[in-house]
PDB file of C-alpha atoms in Angstrom:
ATOM      1  CA  MET A   1      13.972 -31.981 -19.199  1.00 89.00           C
ATOM      2  CA  THR A   2      10.426 -30.985 -18.475  1.00 97.00           C
ATOM      3  CA  PHE A   3       8.817 -28.868 -15.799  1.00 98.00           C
ATOM      4  CA  LYS A   4       5.406 -27.954 -14.586  1.00 98.00           C
ATOM      5  CA  ALA A   5       3.656 -24.775 -15.741  1.00 98.00           C
ATOM      6  CA  LEU A   6       0.225 -23.206 -15.956  1.00 98.00           C
ATOM      7  CA  VAL A   7      -0.469 -22.950 -19.661  1.00 97.00           C
ATOM      8  CA  VAL A   8      -3.188 -20.769 -21.178  1.00 97.00           C
ATOM      9  CA  ASP A   9      -4.375 -21.573 -24.685  1.00 95.00           C
ATOM     10  CA  LYS A  10      -6.936 -20.239 -27.053  1.00 92.00           C
ATOM     11  CA  ASN A  11      -9.141 -22.347 -29.362  1.00 91.00           C
ATOM     12  CA  GLU A  12     -10.454 -21.559 -32.805  1.00 87.00           C
ATOM     13  CA  ASP A  13     -13.503 -19.879 -31.373  1.00 87.00           C
ATOM     14  CA  GLY A  14     -11.364 -17.470 -29.389  1.00 86.00           C
ATOM     15  CA  LYS A  15     -12.112 -18.977 -25.976  1.00 91.00           C
ATOM     16  CA  THR A  16      -9.224 -19.395 -23.556  1.00 93.00           C
ATOM     17  CA  SER A  17      -8.526 -22.247 -21.169  1.00 94.00           C
ATOM     18  CA  ALA A  18      -5.878 -22.713 -18.417  1.00 96.00           C
ATOM     19  CA  ALA A  19      -4.420 -26.015 -17.213  1.00 97.00           C
ATOM     20  CA  VAL A  20      -1.263 -27.177 -15.507  1.00 98.00           C
ATOM     21  CA  LYS A  21       0.923 -29.088 -17.945  1.00 97.00           C
ATOM     22  CA  GLU A  22       4.446 -30.538 -18.314  1.00 97.00           C
ATOM     23  CA  ILE A  23       6.381 -28.546 -20.856  1.00 95.00           C
ATOM     24  CA  ASP A  24       9.923 -28.970 -22.260  1.00 96.00           C
ATOM     25  CA  GLU A  25      12.749 -26.627 -21.324  1.00 95.00           C
ATOM     26  CA  ASN A  26      13.464 -25.938 -25.024  1.00 95.00           C
ATOM     27  CA  GLN A  27      10.079 -24.158 -25.230  1.00 96.00           C
ATOM     28  CA  LEU A  28      11.237 -21.378 -22.902  1.00 97.00           C
ATOM     29  CA  PRO A  29      11.797 -17.954 -24.375  1.00 96.00           C
ATOM     30  CA  ASP A  30      15.350 -16.951 -25.353  1.00 95.00           C
ATOM     31  CA  GLY A  31      16.505 -15.151 -22.215  1.00 97.00           C
ATOM     32  CA  ASN A  32      20.065 -14.965 -20.879  1.00 98.00           C
ATOM     33  CA  VAL A  33      19.183 -16.038 -17.279  1.00 98.00           C
ATOM     34  CA  THR A  34      17.292 -19.198 -16.369  1.00 98.00           C
ATOM     35  CA  VAL A  35      15.697 -19.075 -12.912  1.00 98.00           C
ATOM     36  CA  ALA A  36      14.380 -21.993 -10.872  1.00 98.00           C
ATOM     37  CA  VAL A  37      11.142 -20.313  -9.713  1.00 98.00           C
ATOM     38  CA  GLU A  38      10.167 -20.883  -6.116  1.00 98.00           C
ATOM     39  CA  TYR A  39       7.178 -18.599  -5.638  1.00 98.00           C
ATOM     40  CA  SER A  40       4.936 -16.369  -7.651  1.00 98.00           C
ATOM     41  CA  THR A  41       1.777 -14.357  -6.726  1.00 98.00           C
ATOM     42  CA  LEU A  42      -1.532 -13.090  -8.031  1.00 96.00           C
ATOM     43  CA  ASN A  43      -2.247  -9.600  -9.327  1.00 93.00           C
ATOM     44  CA  TYR A  44      -5.203  -8.172 -11.313  1.00 90.00           C
ATOM     45  CA  LYS A  45      -3.225  -8.471 -14.544  1.00 93.00           C
ATOM     46  CA  ASP A  46      -2.679 -12.128 -13.737  1.00 96.00           C
ATOM     47  CA  GLY A  47      -6.423 -12.616 -13.538  1.00 95.00           C
ATOM     48  CA  LEU A  48      -6.704 -11.122 -16.986  1.00 95.00           C
ATOM     49  CA  CYS A  49      -3.895 -13.200 -18.457  1.00 96.00           C
ATOM     50  CA  VAL A  50      -5.173 -16.490 -16.906  1.00 95.00           C
ATOM     51  CA  GLY A  51      -8.696 -15.790 -18.068  1.00 91.00           C
ATOM     52  CA  PRO A  52      -9.749 -13.746 -21.145  1.00 86.00           C
ATOM     53  CA  GLY A  53      -6.358 -12.150 -21.779  1.00 80.00           C
ATOM     54  CA  GLY A  54      -7.567  -8.556 -21.471  1.00 80.00           C
ATOM     55  CA  GLY A  55      -5.575  -7.573 -24.547  1.00 86.00           C
ATOM     56  CA  LEU A  56      -2.378  -8.217 -22.626  1.00 93.00           C
ATOM     57  CA  VAL A  57      -1.515 -11.645 -24.057  1.00 94.00           C
ATOM     58  CA  LYS A  58      -0.428 -11.525 -27.650  1.00 91.00           C
ATOM     59  CA  ASP A  59       0.492 -15.136 -28.481  1.00 94.00           C
ATOM     60  CA  TYR A  60      -0.812 -18.467 -27.340  1.00 95.00           C
ATOM     61  CA  PRO A  61      -0.006 -20.921 -25.802  1.00 95.00           C
ATOM     62  CA  HIS A  62       1.113 -18.677 -22.949  1.00 97.00           C
ATOM     63  CA  VAL A  63       2.488 -18.982 -19.398  1.00 98.00           C
ATOM     64  CA  PRO A  64       1.254 -16.117 -17.258  1.00 97.00           C
ATOM     65  CA  GLY A  65       2.596 -14.770 -13.969  1.00 98.00           C
ATOM     66  CA  ILE A  66       3.925 -11.213 -13.878  1.00 98.00           C
ATOM     67  CA  ASP A  67       6.020 -11.764 -10.795  1.00 98.00           C
ATOM     68  CA  PHE A  68       8.390 -14.478  -9.553  1.00 98.00           C
ATOM     69  CA  ALA A  69      11.255 -15.074  -7.118  1.00 98.00           C
ATOM     70  CA  GLY A  70      13.714 -17.883  -7.179  1.00 98.00           C
ATOM     71  CA  THR A  71      17.270 -19.043  -7.689  1.00 98.00           C
ATOM     72  CA  VAL A  72      19.449 -18.522 -10.764  1.00 98.00           C
ATOM     73  CA  GLU A  73      20.305 -21.824 -12.513  1.00 98.00           C
ATOM     74  CA  GLU A  74      22.129 -20.644 -15.571  1.00 98.00           C
ATOM     75  CA  SER A  75      23.318 -17.211 -16.647  1.00 98.00           C
ATOM     76  CA  SER A  76      25.264 -15.567 -19.406  1.00 98.00           C
ATOM     77  CA  ASP A  77      24.618 -12.159 -17.788  1.00 97.00           C
ATOM     78  CA  GLU A  78      27.660 -10.768 -15.938  1.00 96.00           C
ATOM     79  CA  TRP A  79      25.496  -9.534 -13.072  1.00 96.00           C
ATOM     80  CA  TYR A  80      24.136 -12.887 -12.056  1.00 98.00           C
ATOM     81  CA  LYS A  81      25.567 -16.348 -11.378  1.00 98.00           C
ATOM     82  CA  PRO A  82      24.042 -19.693 -10.477  1.00 98.00           C
ATOM     83  CA  GLY A  83      22.845 -19.707  -6.898  1.00 98.00           C
ATOM     84  CA  ASP A  84      21.895 -15.996  -6.728  1.00 98.00           C
ATOM     85  CA  LYS A  85      18.479 -15.291  -5.335  1.00 98.00           C
ATOM     86  CA  VAL A  86      16.491 -12.916  -7.541  1.00 98.00           C
ATOM     87  CA  VAL A  87      13.088 -11.185  -7.927  1.00 98.00           C
ATOM     88  CA  LEU A  88      11.241 -10.114 -11.071  1.00 98.00           C
ATOM     89  CA  THR A  89       8.311  -7.801 -11.416  1.00 98.00           C
ATOM     90  CA  GLY A  90       7.105  -6.015 -14.461  1.00 96.00           C
ATOM     91  CA  TRP A  91       8.734  -5.661 -17.933  1.00 98.00           C
ATOM     92  CA  ARG A  92       5.549  -7.235 -19.405  1.00 97.00           C
ATOM     93  CA  VAL A  93       6.777 -10.661 -18.268  1.00 98.00           C
ATOM     94  CA  GLY A  94       3.664 -12.821 -17.893  1.00 97.00           C
ATOM     95  CA  GLU A  95       1.931 -10.693 -20.533  1.00 96.00           C
ATOM     96  CA  VAL A  96       3.995 -10.791 -23.714  1.00 95.00           C
ATOM     97  CA  TRP A  97       6.887 -12.939 -22.324  1.00 98.00           C
ATOM     98  CA  TRP A  98       6.420 -16.212 -20.516  1.00 98.00           C
ATOM     99  CA  GLY A  99       6.156 -15.632 -16.814  1.00 98.00           C
ATOM    100  CA  GLY A 100       6.375 -17.020 -13.315  1.00 98.00           C
ATOM    101  CA  TYR A 101       3.515 -19.549 -13.200  1.00 98.00           C
ATOM    102  CA  ALA A 102       6.061 -22.310 -13.864  1.00 98.00           C
ATOM    103  CA  GLN A 103       8.909 -24.070 -12.187  1.00 98.00           C
ATOM    104  CA  LYS A 104      11.361 -22.449 -14.573  1.00 98.00           C
ATOM    105  CA  ALA A 105      11.573 -19.074 -16.310  1.00 98.00           C
ATOM    106  CA  SER A 106      14.054 -17.679 -18.848  1.00 98.00           C
ATOM    107  CA  VAL A 107      14.333 -13.919 -18.847  1.00 98.00           C
ATOM    108  CA  LYS A 108      16.700 -11.011 -19.528  1.00 98.00           C
ATOM    109  CA  GLY A 109      19.112 -10.283 -16.728  1.00 98.00           C
ATOM    110  CA  GLU A 110      18.339  -6.558 -16.842  1.00 97.00           C
ATOM    111  CA  TRP A 111      14.823  -7.313 -15.701  1.00 98.00           C
ATOM    112  CA  LEU A 112      15.930  -8.920 -12.418  1.00 98.00           C
ATOM    113  CA  VAL A 113      16.901  -7.433  -9.085  1.00 98.00           C
ATOM    114  CA  PRO A 114      18.765  -9.193  -6.319  1.00 98.00           C
ATOM    115  CA  LEU A 115      16.615 -10.452  -3.456  1.00 98.00           C
ATOM    116  CA  PRO A 116      17.177  -7.907  -0.648  1.00 96.00           C
ATOM    117  CA  ASP A 117      18.699  -8.956   2.649  1.00 96.00           C
ATOM    118  CA  GLY A 118      16.059  -9.814   5.207  1.00 95.00           C
ATOM    119  CA  LEU A 119      13.510 -11.213   2.802  1.00 98.00           C
ATOM    120  CA  THR A 120      12.946 -14.780   1.623  1.00 98.00           C
ATOM    121  CA  THR A 121      11.671 -15.563  -1.856  1.00 98.00           C
ATOM    122  CA  ARG A 122       8.271 -16.291  -0.247  1.00 98.00           C
ATOM    123  CA  ASP A 123       8.329 -12.819   1.426  1.00 98.00           C
ATOM    124  CA  ALA A 124       9.183 -11.243  -1.917  1.00 98.00           C
ATOM    125  CA  MET A 125       6.126 -12.749  -3.548  1.00 98.00           C
ATOM    126  CA  ALA A 126       3.899 -11.770  -0.660  1.00 97.00           C
ATOM    127  CA  VAL A 127       5.048  -8.309  -1.707  1.00 97.00           C
ATOM    128  CA  GLY A 128       5.035  -8.815  -5.501  1.00 97.00           C
ATOM    129  CA  THR A 129       4.049  -6.107  -7.972  1.00 96.00           C
ATOM    130  CA  ALA A 130       1.237  -4.949  -5.629  1.00 94.00           C
ATOM    131  CA  GLY A 131       3.561  -4.328  -2.689  1.00 96.00           C
ATOM    132  CA  PHE A 132       6.345  -2.965  -4.922  1.00 97.00           C
ATOM    133  CA  THR A 133       3.812  -0.494  -6.380  1.00 97.00           C
ATOM    134  CA  ALA A 134       2.663   0.472  -2.911  1.00 97.00           C
ATOM    135  CA  MET A 135       6.192   1.215  -1.896  1.00 98.00           C
ATOM    136  CA  LEU A 136       6.767   3.355  -5.052  1.00 98.00           C
ATOM    137  CA  ALA A 137       3.627   5.264  -4.148  1.00 98.00           C
ATOM    138  CA  VAL A 138       4.806   5.914  -0.587  1.00 98.00           C
ATOM    139  CA  MET A 139       8.189   7.044  -1.864  1.00 98.00           C
ATOM    140  CA  ALA A 140       6.587   9.418  -4.361  1.00 98.00           C
ATOM    141  CA  LEU A 141       4.456  10.974  -1.663  1.00 98.00           C
ATOM    142  CA  GLU A 142       7.449  11.372   0.600  1.00 98.00           C
ATOM    143  CA  ASP A 143       9.523  12.878  -2.263  1.00 97.00           C
ATOM    144  CA  HIS A 144       6.759  15.466  -2.556  1.00 98.00           C
ATOM    145  CA  GLY A 145       6.890  16.447   1.088  1.00 98.00           C
ATOM    146  CA  LEU A 146       4.651  13.976   2.954  1.00 98.00           C
ATOM    147  CA  LYS A 147       5.474  13.599   6.638  1.00 98.00           C
ATOM    148  CA  PRO A 148       3.494  11.982   9.463  1.00 98.00           C
ATOM    149  CA  LYS A 149       2.967  15.355  11.135  1.00 98.00           C
ATOM    150  CA  ASN A 150       1.123  16.662   8.073  1.00 98.00           C
ATOM    151  CA  GLY A 151      -2.111  14.794   8.787  1.00 98.00           C
ATOM    152  CA  PRO A 152      -4.075  11.653   7.807  1.00 98.00           C
ATOM    153  CA  VAL A 153      -3.249   9.675   4.627  1.00 98.00           C
ATOM    154  CA  LEU A 154      -6.075   8.017   2.658  1.00 98.00           C
ATOM    155  CA  VAL A 155      -5.707   4.548   1.001  1.00 98.00           C
ATOM    156  CA  THR A 156      -8.438   3.450  -1.352  1.00 97.00           C
ATOM    157  CA  GLY A 157      -9.074  -0.193  -2.319  1.00 94.00           C
ATOM    158  CA  ALA A 158      -7.350  -0.833   1.026  1.00 95.00           C
ATOM    159  CA  ALA A 159      -8.120  -4.510   1.349  1.00 93.00           C
ATOM    160  CA  GLY A 160      -6.598  -5.342  -1.985  1.00 91.00           C
ATOM    161  CA  GLY A 161      -2.984  -6.225  -2.616  1.00 91.00           C
ATOM    162  CA  VAL A 162      -1.634  -2.703  -3.128  1.00 94.00           C
ATOM    163  CA  GLY A 163      -3.800  -1.242  -0.448  1.00 95.00           C
ATOM    164  CA  SER A 164      -2.968  -3.887   2.150  1.00 94.00           C
ATOM    165  CA  VAL A 165       0.795  -3.287   1.816  1.00 95.00           C
ATOM    166  CA  ALA A 166       0.377   0.495   1.607  1.00 97.00           C
ATOM    167  CA  VAL A 167      -1.607   0.511   4.894  1.00 97.00           C
ATOM    168  CA  ALA A 168       1.010  -1.647   6.646  1.00 97.00           C
ATOM    169  CA  ILE A 169       3.988   0.440   5.404  1.00 98.00           C
ATOM    170  CA  LEU A 170       2.357   3.833   6.185  1.00 98.00           C
ATOM    171  CA  ALA A 171       1.272   2.740   9.613  1.00 98.00           C
ATOM    172  CA  ASN A 172       4.706   1.376  10.431  1.00 98.00           C
ATOM    173  CA  LEU A 173       6.249   4.709   9.338  1.00 98.00           C
ATOM    174  CA  GLY A 174       3.972   6.506  11.853  1.00 98.00           C
ATOM    175  CA  TYR A 175       1.220   7.842   9.552  1.00 98.00           C
ATOM    176  CA  GLU A 176      -2.443   8.111  10.474  1.00 98.00           C
ATOM    177  CA  VAL A 177      -3.918   5.836   7.872  1.00 98.00           C
ATOM    178  CA  HIS A 178      -7.598   5.994   6.840  1.00 98.00           C
ATOM    179  CA  ALA A 179      -8.551   2.896   4.818  1.00 98.00           C
ATOM    180  CA  VAL A 180     -11.366   2.906   2.236  1.00 98.00           C
ATOM    181  CA  THR A 181     -13.188  -0.357   1.628  1.00 96.00           C
ATOM    182  CA  GLY A 182     -16.625  -1.448   0.559  1.00 93.00           C
ATOM    183  CA  ARG A 183     -16.465  -4.730   2.491  1.00 91.00           C
ATOM    184  CA  GLU A 184     -17.361  -4.550   6.182  1.00 93.00           C
ATOM    185  CA  SER A 185     -15.836  -8.063   6.576  1.00 94.00           C
ATOM    186  CA  THR A 186     -12.331  -6.537   6.036  1.00 94.00           C
ATOM    187  CA  TRP A 187     -12.556  -3.873   8.707  1.00 96.00           C
ATOM    188  CA  ASP A 188     -10.745  -5.961  11.436  1.00 96.00           C
ATOM    189  CA  TYR A 189      -8.166  -7.077   8.902  1.00 95.00           C
ATOM    190  CA  LEU A 190      -7.317  -3.457   7.904  1.00 97.00           C
ATOM    191  CA  LYS A 191      -7.139  -2.423  11.569  1.00 97.00           C
ATOM    192  CA  SER A 192      -4.722  -5.264  12.236  1.00 96.00           C
ATOM    193  CA  LEU A 193      -2.462  -3.862   9.496  1.00 96.00           C
ATOM    194  CA  GLY A 194      -2.402  -0.486  11.311  1.00 97.00           C
ATOM    195  CA  ALA A 195      -5.351   1.449   9.831  1.00 98.00           C
ATOM    196  CA  SER A 196      -6.444   4.203  12.297  1.00 98.00           C
ATOM    197  CA  ALA A 197      -9.881   4.531  10.771  1.00 98.00           C
ATOM    198  CA  ILE A 198     -12.122   2.868   8.254  1.00 98.00           C
ATOM    199  CA  VAL A 199     -13.867   5.003   5.550  1.00 97.00           C
ATOM    200  CA  PRO A 200     -16.852   3.176   3.969  1.00 96.00           C
ATOM    201  CA  ARG A 201     -16.533   3.261   0.178  1.00 95.00           C
ATOM    202  CA  ASP A 202     -19.897   4.985  -0.288  1.00 94.00           C
ATOM    203  CA  ASP A 203     -18.533   8.044   1.611  1.00 95.00           C
ATOM    204  CA  VAL A 204     -16.133   8.880  -1.231  1.00 94.00           C
ATOM    205  CA  ALA A 205     -17.551   6.883  -4.150  1.00 91.00           C
ATOM    206  CA  GLU A 206     -19.336   9.698  -5.977  1.00 84.00           C
ATOM    207  CA  THR A 207     -18.287  13.053  -7.322  1.00 82.00           C
ATOM    208  CA  ILE A 208     -20.196  16.127  -6.186  1.00 80.00           C
ATOM    209  CA  LYS A 209     -20.890  19.438  -7.851  1.00 82.00           C
ATOM    210  CA  ARG A 210     -18.450  21.393  -5.734  1.00 90.00           C
ATOM    211  CA  PRO A 211     -14.850  21.022  -6.995  1.00 92.00           C
ATOM    212  CA  LEU A 212     -13.409  21.730  -3.546  1.00 96.00           C
ATOM    213  CA  GLU A 213     -14.494  20.313  -0.182  1.00 96.00           C
ATOM    214  CA  LYS A 214     -12.951  20.665   3.272  1.00 96.00           C
ATOM    215  CA  GLU A 215      -9.262  20.024   3.332  1.00 98.00           C
ATOM    216  CA  VAL A 216      -8.794  16.583   4.952  1.00 98.00           C
ATOM    217  CA  TRP A 217      -5.999  14.433   3.507  1.00 98.00           C
ATOM    218  CA  ALA A 218      -2.274  15.158   3.683  1.00 98.00           C
ATOM    219  CA  GLY A 219      -1.701  12.394   1.155  1.00 98.00           C
ATOM    220  CA  ALA A 220      -3.518   9.583  -0.663  1.00 98.00           C
ATOM    221  CA  ILE A 221      -2.777   6.326  -2.416  1.00 98.00           C
ATOM    222  CA  ASP A 222      -5.583   5.582  -4.846  1.00 98.00           C
ATOM    223  CA  ALA A 223      -6.127   2.161  -6.526  1.00 95.00           C
ATOM    224  CA  VAL A 224      -9.655   2.909  -7.748  1.00 94.00           C
ATOM    225  CA  GLY A 225      -9.565   5.917 -10.094  1.00 95.00           C
ATOM    226  CA  GLY A 226     -12.797   7.208 -11.705  1.00 94.00           C
ATOM    227  CA  ASP A 227     -15.364   9.079  -9.612  1.00 95.00           C
ATOM    228  CA  MET A 228     -13.542   8.287  -6.327  1.00 96.00           C
ATOM    229  CA  LEU A 229     -10.291   9.788  -7.413  1.00 96.00           C
ATOM    230  CA  ALA A 230     -12.096  12.921  -8.619  1.00 95.00           C
ATOM    231  CA  ARG A 231     -13.830  13.211  -5.232  1.00 96.00           C
ATOM    232  CA  ILE A 232     -10.558  12.760  -3.309  1.00 97.00           C
ATOM    233  CA  LEU A 233      -8.725  15.461  -5.301  1.00 97.00           C
ATOM    234  CA  GLY A 234     -11.245  18.024  -3.912  1.00 97.00           C
ATOM    235  CA  GLN A 235     -10.489  16.851  -0.326  1.00 97.00           C
ATOM    236  CA  MET A 236      -6.703  17.218  -0.388  1.00 98.00           C
ATOM    237  CA  LYS A 237      -4.911  19.706   1.771  1.00 98.00           C
ATOM    238  CA  TYR A 238      -3.088  22.557   0.129  1.00 98.00           C
ATOM    239  CA  GLY A 239       0.004  21.502  -1.757  1.00 98.00           C
ATOM    240  CA  CYS A 240      -0.527  17.798  -1.002  1.00 98.00           C
ATOM    241  CA  SER A 241      -0.371  14.821  -3.377  1.00 98.00           C
ATOM    242  CA  VAL A 242      -2.345  11.793  -4.556  1.00 98.00           C
ATOM    243  CA  ALA A 243      -0.375   8.790  -5.931  1.00 98.00           C
ATOM    244  CA  THR A 244      -2.596   7.038  -8.443  1.00 98.00           C
ATOM    245  CA  ILE A 245      -1.832   3.320  -9.050  1.00 95.00           C
ATOM    246  CA  GLY A 246      -4.973   1.670 -10.394  1.00 91.00           C
ATOM    247  CA  LEU A 247      -8.296   1.975 -12.098  1.00 90.00           C
ATOM    248  CA  ALA A 248     -10.624  -0.619 -10.486  1.00 85.00           C
ATOM    249  CA  GLY A 249     -13.338   2.024 -10.551  1.00 88.00           C
ATOM    250  CA  GLY A 250     -12.744   3.136 -14.127  1.00 89.00           C
ATOM    251  CA  ALA A 251     -10.210   4.809 -16.368  1.00 92.00           C
ATOM    252  CA  ASN A 252     -12.076   8.129 -16.780  1.00 93.00           C
ATOM    253  CA  LEU A 253     -11.453  10.947 -14.429  1.00 94.00           C
ATOM    254  CA  PRO A 254     -14.430  13.288 -14.199  1.00 93.00           C
ATOM    255  CA  ALA A 255     -12.462  15.943 -12.292  1.00 93.00           C
ATOM    256  CA  SER A 256     -12.020  19.685 -12.329  1.00 94.00           C
ATOM    257  CA  VAL A 257      -8.681  21.595 -12.634  1.00 96.00           C
ATOM    258  CA  ILE A 258      -9.670  23.628  -9.570  1.00 97.00           C
ATOM    259  CA  PRO A 259      -7.853  21.459  -6.958  1.00 97.00           C
ATOM    260  CA  PHE A 260      -4.644  21.763  -9.029  1.00 98.00           C
ATOM    261  CA  ILE A 261      -4.688  25.530  -9.606  1.00 98.00           C
ATOM    262  CA  LEU A 262      -6.270  26.783  -6.359  1.00 98.00           C
ATOM    263  CA  ARG A 263      -4.784  24.294  -3.842  1.00 98.00           C
ATOM    264  CA  GLY A 264      -1.684  23.195  -5.675  1.00 98.00           C
ATOM    265  CA  VAL A 265      -2.675  19.523  -5.472  1.00 98.00           C
ATOM    266  CA  ASN A 266      -0.312  17.085  -7.202  1.00 98.00           C
ATOM    267  CA  LEU A 267      -1.469  13.950  -8.977  1.00 98.00           C
ATOM    268  CA  LEU A 268       1.378  11.503  -9.182  1.00 98.00           C
ATOM    269  CA  GLY A 269       1.219   8.640 -11.639  1.00 98.00           C
ATOM    270  CA  ILE A 270       2.939   5.444 -10.439  1.00 98.00           C
ATOM    271  CA  ASP A 271       4.141   2.978 -13.034  1.00 97.00           C
ATOM    272  CA  SER A 272       5.815  -0.186 -11.806  1.00 96.00           C
ATOM    273  CA  VAL A 273       6.198  -2.098 -15.126  1.00 97.00           C
ATOM    274  CA  MET A 274       9.099  -0.139 -16.764  1.00 97.00           C
ATOM    275  CA  ARG A 275      10.660   1.287 -13.651  1.00 96.00           C
ATOM    276  CA  PRO A 276      14.418   1.789 -13.983  1.00 96.00           C
ATOM    277  CA  TYR A 277      16.778  -0.532 -12.129  1.00 97.00           C
ATOM    278  CA  ASP A 278      18.050   1.918  -9.519  1.00 97.00           C
ATOM    279  CA  ASP A 279      14.454   2.863  -8.533  1.00 96.00           C
ATOM    280  CA  ARG A 280      13.620  -0.857  -8.134  1.00 97.00           C
ATOM    281  CA  VAL A 281      16.593  -1.470  -5.963  1.00 97.00           C
ATOM    282  CA  ARG A 282      15.739   1.521  -3.770  1.00 97.00           C
ATOM    283  CA  ALA A 283      12.115   0.387  -3.429  1.00 98.00           C
ATOM    284  CA  TRP A 284      13.026  -3.190  -2.510  1.00 98.00           C
ATOM    285  CA  GLN A 285      15.471  -2.002   0.064  1.00 97.00           C
ATOM    286  CA  ARG A 286      12.756   0.209   1.576  1.00 98.00           C
ATOM    287  CA  ILE A 287      10.330  -2.710   1.604  1.00 98.00           C
ATOM    288  CA  ALA A 288      12.814  -4.805   3.487  1.00 97.00           C
ATOM    289  CA  LYS A 289      13.277  -2.029   5.985  1.00 97.00           C
ATOM    290  CA  ASP A 290       9.829  -0.482   6.379  1.00 98.00           C
ATOM    291  CA  LEU A 291       7.315  -3.336   5.810  1.00 97.00           C
ATOM    292  CA  PRO A 292       6.781  -5.290   9.042  1.00 96.00           C
ATOM    293  CA  LEU A 293       7.134  -8.987   8.229  1.00 96.00           C
ATOM    294  CA  ASP A 294       4.525 -10.004  10.774  1.00 95.00           C
ATOM    295  CA  LYS A 295       1.952  -7.807   8.978  1.00 95.00           C
ATOM    296  CA  LEU A 296       3.154  -9.127   5.645  1.00 95.00           C
ATOM    297  CA  HIS A 297       2.791 -12.764   6.748  1.00 95.00           C
ATOM    298  CA  GLY A 298      -0.692 -11.981   8.043  1.00 93.00           C
ATOM    299  CA  MET A 299      -1.747 -11.001   4.552  1.00 92.00           C
ATOM    300  CA  ILE A 300      -0.663 -14.266   2.857  1.00 95.00           C
ATOM    301  CA  HIS A 301      -3.130 -16.814   1.375  1.00 96.00           C
ATOM    302  CA  PRO A 302      -1.116 -19.817   0.071  1.00 98.00           C
ATOM    303  CA  ALA A 303      -1.939 -21.304  -3.343  1.00 98.00           C
ATOM    304  CA  THR A 304      -0.645 -23.723  -5.955  1.00 98.00           C
ATOM    305  CA  LEU A 305      -0.596 -23.630  -9.723  1.00 98.00           C
ATOM    306  CA  GLU A 306      -3.750 -25.714  -9.797  1.00 98.00           C
ATOM    307  CA  ASP A 307      -5.595 -23.078  -7.798  1.00 98.00           C
ATOM    308  CA  LEU A 308      -4.873 -20.248 -10.232  1.00 98.00           C
ATOM    309  CA  PRO A 309      -7.659 -20.535 -12.751  1.00 96.00           C
ATOM    310  CA  GLY A 310     -10.220 -20.145  -9.936  1.00 96.00           C
ATOM    311  CA  LEU A 311      -8.286 -17.433  -8.216  1.00 97.00           C
ATOM    312  CA  GLY A 312      -7.894 -15.550 -11.471  1.00 95.00           C
ATOM    313  CA  LYS A 313     -11.653 -15.215 -11.704  1.00 94.00           C
ATOM    314  CA  ASP A 314     -11.918 -14.234  -8.041  1.00 94.00           C
ATOM    315  CA  ILE A 315      -9.434 -11.325  -8.312  1.00 93.00           C
ATOM    316  CA  LEU A 316     -11.260  -9.926 -11.356  1.00 90.00           C
ATOM    317  CA  LYS A 317     -14.459  -9.861  -9.244  1.00 89.00           C
ATOM    318  CA  GLY A 318     -12.689  -8.083  -6.358  1.00 86.00           C
ATOM    319  CA  GLN A 319     -13.038 -11.155  -4.152  1.00 89.00           C
ATOM    320  CA  VAL A 320      -9.381 -11.532  -3.140  1.00 91.00           C
ATOM    321  CA  LYS A 321      -8.143 -10.028   0.100  1.00 89.00           C
ATOM    322  CA  GLY A 322      -4.493  -9.553   0.935  1.00 90.00           C
ATOM    323  CA  ARG A 323      -1.730 -11.370  -0.940  1.00 94.00           C
ATOM    324  CA  VAL A 324      -1.896 -14.713  -2.667  1.00 97.00           C
ATOM    325  CA  VAL A 325       1.454 -16.502  -2.646  1.00 98.00           C
ATOM    326  CA  VAL A 326       1.813 -19.307  -5.174  1.00 98.00           C
ATOM    327  CA  ASP A 327       4.217 -22.177  -4.398  1.00 98.00           C
ATOM    328  CA  VAL A 328       4.946 -23.376  -7.955  1.00 98.00           C
ATOM    329  CA  ASN A 329       6.576 -26.553  -6.646  1.00 98.00           C
ATOM    330  CA  ALA A 330       3.731 -27.680  -4.434  1.00 95.00           C
TER     331      ALA A 330
END
């Protein structure tokens, strides 16, 4: 039996190429659950894995795709049986383990979670790692005391995958959301998701000499890092928190300790890759409850496996808005 997959290979000169190919089932990794994949999605890591690898891919040929949703075909795991609808994000699938850019995937049962009630497999991939990470960030802020009455919440990189879902969730929960973007063309889109105000990227893009500014934000979800994160830390209200989820603006943090020791600001690191099972289930249940499906569907850009090489380049350039949903069977 063969199935269709996006296969990335590397030649003797170290250059990678990606193409849709027919591959045999016996080439799948040795997992204990085989899933008939229905949908996948596109994240920044996927762009790296489809293209240059980014140090994430260890062995070639490789099937990328860090997320997928579908139906269990075969299982020797006691938690899952044929016919179960499941979701996978993280666990380095699509990086060091063959992933979801294929019509079939073989994985370890402990990496899966049941598809929550109220979501289709297509909905789950409109969420994907990006939306799952956004929900984890919201939960972390709430666990550290964030409430709508506390004041405005800032979301950076707001037109991207994580940012889009974060804006929609926060707005639905009653928060005043201020969305940071460098693309004026996305302003109407962000307002449609529930953003109360747009913050031009240049307004918070650079650090300043003063470690503390006026207290503005009751919370923040930051996908950018670097200078922008350093600047935001100095604008946080007393005792409030920033959930950091990305480094689109750089991995360095040219910040002062002053916001932490004089205002009690918290910097919360959000990892979605190795998150324990119970946290995953809690987050997916919250997504099904707190993410408006009409907003989610408005973020979707449909794609096929054949589209992915081009889309992988686009996302690395910051040119993808919202959520790409890949129908692997189209």
